[in-house]
Amino acid sequence: MTTLAGVLLHSCCVQDLAPRAYLITPLHSNAITLSWAFFNGDIDYNGGLPISEATGTYSVPTFSYYHSLNFFGRSANVLATLPYGVGTFSGTLGVGHDLYRSGLADSVFRFSVNLKGGPAMPVNKFVKWKQKVLLGASLKVVAPTGQYNPTELVNWGANRWSFKPEFGYSQKWGKWVLDGYAGVWFFTANQDFWSRNIYFPGTRSQSQNPIGAWEGHLSYDFKRGLWASLDGNFWLGGRASVDGVPNPLTQQANSRIGATVAVPIVKHQSLKLSVSDGAYTRFGGDYRNVSVAWQYSWLGRPN
């Protein structure tokens, strides 16, 4: 990203740490998740923009809906997520600026299908099934539905589409589960990037190279529904260009580490707590993150 807006929004996607993302569930499983994530830290532009001392403190409440289905005999699922961002940001662009932003962020949609080890199963067969090796694939799509004003540097929306095809691996040994994912982010161009203002009176276009993203998790089951994991990721690429002129200083090579705990509350309900921090940041947001999510799940075919 070459804008603070891009760093803010895409940090929520590229910096994902999602253990058990290829978990198999019974047919017609449903879940509603309400989550709240808090981010605080620096934004390192590595000389790629004339902005210094950039920081952000913001939270992202999110509503998500999950549904599992049969896809040619394989277990599959769809996930839709609607985030809302609110927070304050500061930085120096000639003079110091302090900004407050509140609005919808870009919505996220994901389709995932199992390729090996997880056939589509009704609940009576699922309770007898034991996980061994799972291989899966998914496609995540970020739609430009968030708040965006091209005259402003700070926006919750990125004014473009993003796509992430990904392959996933999961293997279980007793109570231990190892997950690994590999994917690539692709981006359409933002045709109205930081334009029509005192800095750039015309209209400019921003494009970005793909970003390779890798993610790993090692988790342990204490009992049914209660587990904990150690999480880490790394992403590389994303050099940005404005009106066809590339900026090599915007090349990203970043990673995060964290931990997650899932706790059952009562039937159909659970909590998930996670923390993470930047392990290495070459360009972009170096945030400390704390998040909590409440989930209500049930079985049933939609009417």
CSV table of C-alpha atoms in Angstrom, one decimal:
chain,number,residue,atom,x,y,z
A,1,MET,CA,0.0,0.0,0.0
A,2,THR,CA,1.2,3.5,-0.6
A,3,THR,CA,-1.4,5.2,1.5
A,4,LEU,CA,-2.3,5.1,5.1
A,5,ALA,CA,-5.7,3.9,4.0
A,6,GLY,CA,-4.3,0.9,2.3
A,7,VAL,CA,-2.1,0.1,5.2
A,8,LEU,CA,-5.0,0.3,7.6
A,9,LEU,CA,-7.4,-1.8,5.6
A,10,HIS,CA,-5.1,-4.4,4.2
A,11,SER,CA,-3.4,-4.9,7.5
A,12,CYS,CA,-6.7,-6.6,8.6
A,13,CYS,CA,-6.4,-9.0,5.7
A,14,VAL,CA,-2.7,-9.7,5.0
A,15,GLN,CA,-1.9,-9.8,8.7
A,16,ASP,CA,-4.6,-12.5,9.3
A,17,LEU,CA,-3.7,-15.2,11.8
A,18,ALA,CA,-6.5,-17.7,11.5
A,19,PRO,CA,-5.9,-21.2,13.1
A,20,ARG,CA,-8.0,-24.1,12.0
A,21,ALA,CA,-9.3,-22.2,8.9
A,22,TYR,CA,-9.8,-25.5,7.1
A,23,LEU,CA,-11.7,-27.2,9.9
A,24,ILE,CA,-14.4,-29.7,8.8
A,25,THR,CA,-17.9,-29.2,10.1
A,26,PRO,CA,-21.1,-31.3,9.6
A,27,LEU,CA,-23.4,-30.4,6.6
A,28,HIS,CA,-25.6,-27.4,7.2
A,29,SER,CA,-23.5,-26.1,10.1
A,30,ASN,CA,-24.1,-22.4,10.7
A,31,ALA,CA,-22.4,-19.8,12.9
A,32,ILE,CA,-22.8,-16.1,13.6
A,33,THR,CA,-19.7,-14.4,15.0
A,34,LEU,CA,-19.4,-11.0,16.6
A,35,SER,CA,-15.8,-9.9,17.1
A,36,TRP,CA,-13.9,-6.9,18.3
A,37,ALA,CA,-10.3,-6.3,17.4
A,38,PHE,CA,-8.1,-3.5,18.8
A,39,PHE,CA,-4.9,-2.3,16.9
A,40,ASN,CA,-2.3,0.0,18.2
A,41,GLY,CA,1.2,0.8,16.8
A,42,ASP,CA,3.4,2.5,14.2
A,43,ILE,CA,3.1,2.6,10.4
A,44,ASP,CA,6.5,2.3,8.8
A,45,TYR,CA,6.6,3.8,5.3
A,46,ASN,CA,10.4,3.0,4.9
A,47,GLY,CA,10.9,6.3,2.9
A,48,GLY,CA,8.2,5.3,0.4
A,49,LEU,CA,6.0,8.2,1.3
A,50,PRO,CA,6.8,11.7,2.7
A,51,ILE,CA,5.1,10.8,5.9
A,52,SER,CA,6.9,10.4,9.2
A,53,GLU,CA,5.9,9.5,12.8
A,54,ALA,CA,2.8,7.8,11.6
A,55,THR,CA,0.7,5.9,14.2
A,56,GLY,CA,-2.7,4.4,14.5
A,57,THR,CA,-5.0,3.4,17.3
A,58,TYR,CA,-8.2,1.9,16.1
A,59,SER,CA,-10.8,-0.9,16.7
A,60,VAL,CA,-12.7,-3.1,14.2
A,61,PRO,CA,-16.0,-4.6,15.3
A,62,THR,CA,-17.0,-7.3,12.8
A,63,PHE,CA,-20.1,-9.4,12.0
A,64,SER,CA,-19.6,-12.7,10.2
A,65,TYR,CA,-21.9,-15.5,9.0
A,66,TYR,CA,-20.6,-19.1,8.2
A,67,HIS,CA,-22.5,-21.9,6.5
A,68,SER,CA,-21.2,-25.4,5.5
A,69,LEU,CA,-22.4,-27.3,2.4
A,70,ASN,CA,-21.8,-30.2,0.0
A,71,PHE,CA,-19.7,-29.3,-3.0
A,72,PHE,CA,-19.5,-32.4,-5.3
A,73,GLY,CA,-19.3,-34.7,-2.3
A,74,ARG,CA,-16.6,-32.7,-0.5
A,75,SER,CA,-17.1,-30.6,2.6
A,76,ALA,CA,-17.2,-26.9,1.8
A,77,ASN,CA,-18.3,-23.6,3.4
A,78,VAL,CA,-18.9,-20.0,2.7
A,79,LEU,CA,-18.1,-17.1,5.0
A,80,ALA,CA,-19.2,-13.4,4.8
A,81,THR,CA,-17.7,-10.7,6.9
A,82,LEU,CA,-18.8,-7.1,7.4
A,83,PRO,CA,-16.3,-4.9,9.4
A,84,TYR,CA,-16.6,-1.4,10.8
A,85,GLY,CA,-13.6,0.7,11.7
A,86,VAL,CA,-13.2,3.5,14.2
A,87,GLY,CA,-10.1,5.1,15.5
A,88,THR,CA,-7.5,7.9,15.5
A,89,PHE,CA,-4.4,8.3,13.4
A,90,SER,CA,-1.5,10.7,13.4
A,91,GLY,CA,1.5,11.5,11.2
A,92,THR,CA,3.6,14.3,9.8
A,93,LEU,CA,3.1,15.4,6.2
A,94,GLY,CA,4.9,18.7,6.2
A,95,VAL,CA,3.0,19.5,9.4
A,96,GLY,CA,1.5,17.2,12.0
A,97,HIS,CA,-2.0,15.8,11.5
A,98,ASP,CA,-4.4,14.0,13.9
A,99,LEU,CA,-7.4,12.4,12.4
A,100,TYR,CA,-10.5,10.5,13.5
A,101,ARG,CA,-12.3,8.1,11.2
A,102,SER,CA,-15.4,6.0,11.7
A,103,GLY,CA,-17.1,4.0,9.0
A,104,LEU,CA,-17.6,0.7,7.2
A,105,ALA,CA,-14.6,-1.1,6.0
A,106,ASP,CA,-14.5,-3.3,2.9
A,107,SER,CA,-16.5,-6.5,3.2
A,108,VAL,CA,-14.9,-9.9,2.9
A,109,PHE,CA,-16.2,-13.1,1.4
A,110,ARG,CA,-14.6,-16.6,1.4
A,111,PHE,CA,-15.4,-19.9,-0.2
A,112,SER,CA,-13.5,-23.0,1.0
A,113,VAL,CA,-13.6,-26.6,-0.1
A,114,ASN,CA,-11.9,-29.7,1.2
A,115,LEU,CA,-9.8,-31.6,-1.4
A,116,LYS,CA,-8.7,-34.6,0.7
A,117,GLY,CA,-9.7,-36.1,4.0
A,118,GLY,CA,-13.0,-34.4,4.6
A,119,PRO,CA,-16.1,-35.6,2.7
A,120,ALA,CA,-19.4,-33.8,3.1
A,121,MET,CA,-21.0,-35.5,6.1
A,122,PRO,CA,-24.3,-35.2,8.0
A,123,VAL,CA,-23.9,-35.0,11.8
A,124,ASN,CA,-24.5,-38.7,12.5
A,125,LYS,CA,-21.5,-39.6,10.3
A,126,PHE,CA,-19.4,-36.7,11.4
A,127,VAL,CA,-19.5,-37.7,15.1
A,128,LYS,CA,-17.7,-41.0,14.1
A,129,TRP,CA,-15.2,-39.3,11.8
A,130,LYS,CA,-11.6,-38.7,12.9
A,131,GLN,CA,-9.3,-36.1,11.3
A,132,LYS,CA,-6.0,-37.2,9.9
A,133,VAL,CA,-4.6,-35.2,6.9
A,134,LEU,CA,-6.7,-32.5,5.3
A,135,LEU,CA,-6.0,-30.6,2.1
A,136,GLY,CA,-8.1,-27.7,1.1
A,137,ALA,CA,-8.4,-24.7,-1.1
A,138,SER,CA,-10.2,-21.4,-0.7
A,139,LEU,CA,-10.8,-18.1,-2.5
A,140,LYS,CA,-11.1,-14.9,-0.4
A,141,VAL,CA,-12.6,-11.8,-2.0
A,142,VAL,CA,-12.4,-8.3,-0.6
A,143,ALA,CA,-15.1,-6.0,-2.1
A,144,PRO,CA,-14.8,-2.2,-2.3
A,145,THR,CA,-17.8,-1.5,-0.1
A,146,GLY,CA,-16.0,0.5,2.6
A,147,GLN,CA,-15.9,4.3,3.3
A,148,TYR,CA,-13.7,6.0,0.7
A,149,ASN,CA,-13.0,9.6,-0.2
A,150,PRO,CA,-10.3,10.1,-2.9
A,151,THR,CA,-9.4,13.5,-1.6
A,152,GLU,CA,-8.4,12.1,1.8
A,153,LEU,CA,-5.3,10.1,2.7
A,154,VAL,CA,-7.0,8.1,5.4
A,155,ASN,CA,-9.9,5.9,4.4
A,156,TRP,CA,-11.4,2.6,5.6
A,157,GLY,CA,-12.0,1.4,2.1
A,158,ALA,CA,-9.4,0.8,-0.6
A,159,ASN,CA,-11.6,1.5,-3.6
A,160,ARG,CA,-10.5,-1.7,-5.4
A,161,TRP,CA,-11.1,-5.4,-5.4
A,162,SER,CA,-8.7,-7.9,-3.8
A,163,PHE,CA,-8.5,-11.7,-4.4
A,164,LYS,CA,-6.6,-14.4,-2.5
A,165,PRO,CA,-6.6,-18.0,-3.8
A,166,GLU,CA,-5.0,-20.2,-1.1
A,167,PHE,CA,-4.1,-23.9,-0.4
A,168,GLY,CA,-4.4,-25.2,3.1
A,169,TYR,CA,-3.0,-28.2,5.0
A,170,SER,CA,-4.0,-29.6,8.4
A,171,GLN,CA,-2.9,-32.7,10.2
A,172,LYS,CA,-3.8,-34.1,13.6
A,173,TRP,CA,-1.7,-36.3,15.9
A,174,GLY,CA,-3.6,-37.2,19.0
A,175,LYS,CA,-4.5,-33.8,20.6
A,176,TRP,CA,-2.0,-31.8,18.4
A,177,VAL,CA,-3.0,-30.1,15.2
A,178,LEU,CA,-0.6,-28.5,12.7
A,179,ASP,CA,-2.0,-26.1,10.1
A,180,GLY,CA,-0.2,-24.5,7.1
A,181,TYR,CA,-1.5,-22.2,4.4
A,182,ALA,CA,0.0,-20.6,1.3
A,183,GLY,CA,-1.7,-18.0,-0.9
A,184,VAL,CA,-1.3,-15.0,-3.1
A,185,TRP,CA,-3.2,-11.6,-2.9
A,186,PHE,CA,-4.1,-10.0,-6.3
A,187,PHE,CA,-5.4,-6.5,-6.6
A,188,THR,CA,-7.3,-4.5,-9.2
A,189,ALA,CA,-6.3,-0.9,-9.7
A,190,ASN,CA,-7.6,2.0,-7.6
A,191,GLN,CA,-8.6,4.4,-10.4
A,192,ASP,CA,-9.1,7.4,-8.1
A,193,PHE,CA,-6.1,7.3,-5.7
A,194,TRP,CA,-5.5,10.3,-3.4
A,195,SER,CA,-6.6,12.8,-6.1
A,196,ARG,CA,-8.5,16.0,-6.6
A,197,ASN,CA,-6.9,17.8,-3.7
A,198,ILE,CA,-4.2,20.5,-3.0
A,199,TYR,CA,-1.5,17.9,-3.5
A,200,PHE,CA,-2.7,16.3,-6.8
A,201,PRO,CA,-5.5,18.3,-8.5
A,202,GLY,CA,-6.0,15.7,-11.2
A,203,THR,CA,-7.0,12.0,-11.0
A,204,ARG,CA,-4.4,9.3,-10.5
A,205,SER,CA,-4.4,5.5,-10.7
A,206,GLN,CA,-2.7,3.2,-8.2
A,207,SER,CA,-1.8,-0.4,-8.8
A,208,GLN,CA,0.0,-3.0,-6.7
A,209,ASN,CA,1.9,-6.2,-7.4
A,210,PRO,CA,0.7,-9.5,-5.9
A,211,ILE,CA,1.6,-10.4,-2.3
A,212,GLY,CA,2.6,-13.9,-1.4
A,213,ALA,CA,1.3,-14.9,2.1
A,214,TRP,CA,2.3,-17.9,4.2
A,215,GLU,CA,0.7,-18.9,7.6
A,216,GLY,CA,1.4,-21.6,10.2
A,217,HIS,CA,-0.3,-22.7,13.4
A,218,LEU,CA,0.4,-25.4,16.1
A,219,SER,CA,-2.5,-26.0,18.4
A,220,TYR,CA,-3.5,-28.4,21.2
A,221,ASP,CA,-6.9,-29.8,22.2
A,222,PHE,CA,-7.4,-29.8,25.9
A,223,LYS,CA,-11.0,-31.1,25.5
A,224,ARG,CA,-13.8,-30.7,23.0
A,225,GLY,CA,-14.1,-27.1,22.1
A,226,LEU,CA,-11.2,-25.9,24.3
A,227,TRP,CA,-7.9,-25.5,22.5
A,228,ALA,CA,-4.9,-23.1,22.2
A,229,SER,CA,-2.5,-22.3,19.4
A,230,LEU,CA,0.7,-20.6,18.5
A,231,ASP,CA,0.4,-18.6,15.3
A,232,GLY,CA,2.8,-17.0,12.8
A,233,ASN,CA,2.8,-15.7,9.3
A,234,PHE,CA,5.0,-14.0,6.6
A,235,TRP,CA,4.1,-12.0,3.5
A,236,LEU,CA,6.3,-10.7,0.7
A,237,GLY,CA,5.7,-8.4,-2.3
A,238,GLY,CA,3.1,-5.7,-3.0
A,239,ARG,CA,5.3,-3.1,-4.6
A,240,ALA,CA,3.0,-0.2,-5.6
A,241,SER,CA,2.9,2.0,-8.6
A,242,VAL,CA,1.1,5.3,-9.3
A,243,ASP,CA,0.2,6.2,-12.9
A,244,GLY,CA,2.4,3.3,-14.0
A,245,VAL,CA,5.5,4.5,-12.1
A,246,PRO,CA,6.7,1.8,-9.5
A,247,ASN,CA,8.0,2.8,-6.1
A,248,PRO,CA,10.5,0.1,-5.0
A,249,LEU,CA,10.4,1.4,-1.4
A,250,THR,CA,6.9,0.1,-1.0
A,251,GLN,CA,8.0,-3.6,-1.3
A,252,GLN,CA,6.7,-5.5,1.8
A,253,ALA,CA,8.5,-8.2,3.7
A,254,ASN,CA,6.6,-8.5,7.0
A,255,SER,CA,5.6,-11.1,9.6
A,256,ARG,CA,3.6,-11.5,12.8
A,257,ILE,CA,3.5,-13.9,15.7
A,258,GLY,CA,0.6,-14.5,18.1
A,259,ALA,CA,-1.5,-16.9,20.2
A,260,THR,CA,-5.1,-17.9,20.2
A,261,VAL,CA,-7.4,-19.6,22.8
A,262,ALA,CA,-10.9,-21.0,22.1
A,263,VAL,CA,-13.2,-21.6,25.1
A,264,PRO,CA,-16.7,-23.2,25.0
A,265,ILE,CA,-19.3,-21.3,27.2
A,266,VAL,CA,-22.6,-23.2,26.9
A,267,LYS,CA,-24.2,-25.3,24.2
A,268,HIS,CA,-24.0,-23.5,20.8
A,269,GLN,CA,-21.8,-20.7,22.2
A,270,SER,CA,-18.0,-20.1,22.5
A,271,LEU,CA,-15.4,-17.4,22.9
A,272,LYS,CA,-12.1,-17.0,21.1
A,273,LEU,CA,-9.3,-14.7,22.3
A,274,SER,CA,-6.2,-13.8,20.4
A,275,VAL,CA,-3.1,-11.6,20.7
A,276,SER,CA,-0.4,-10.8,18.1
A,277,ASP,CA,2.5,-8.5,17.4
A,278,GLY,CA,4.8,-7.6,14.6
A,279,ALA,CA,7.9,-9.8,14.4
A,280,TYR,CA,9.4,-7.9,11.4
A,281,THR,CA,8.1,-5.0,9.4
A,282,ARG,CA,9.7,-3.6,6.3
A,283,PHE,CA,6.8,-1.5,5.0
A,284,GLY,CA,3.3,-1.0,6.5
A,285,GLY,CA,1.5,-1.3,9.8
A,286,ASP,CA,3.5,-2.7,12.8
A,287,TYR,CA,0.5,-3.2,15.1
A,288,ARG,CA,-0.1,-4.8,18.4
A,289,ASN,CA,-3.4,-6.6,18.3
A,290,VAL,CA,-5.9,-8.0,20.8
A,291,SER,CA,-9.2,-9.5,19.7
A,292,VAL,CA,-12.2,-11.3,21.2
A,293,ALA,CA,-14.9,-13.1,19.3
A,294,TRP,CA,-18.3,-14.5,20.5
A,295,GLN,CA,-19.8,-17.3,18.3
A,296,TYR,CA,-23.2,-18.8,18.2
A,297,SER,CA,-23.5,-22.0,16.1
A,298,TRP,CA,-26.3,-24.4,15.1
A,299,LEU,CA,-27.2,-27.1,12.7
A,300,GLY,CA,-30.0,-26.7,10.1
A,301,ARG,CA,-30.7,-26.3,6.5
A,302,PRO,CA,-31.8,-22.8,5.5
A,303,ASN,CA,-35.5,-22.6,4.7
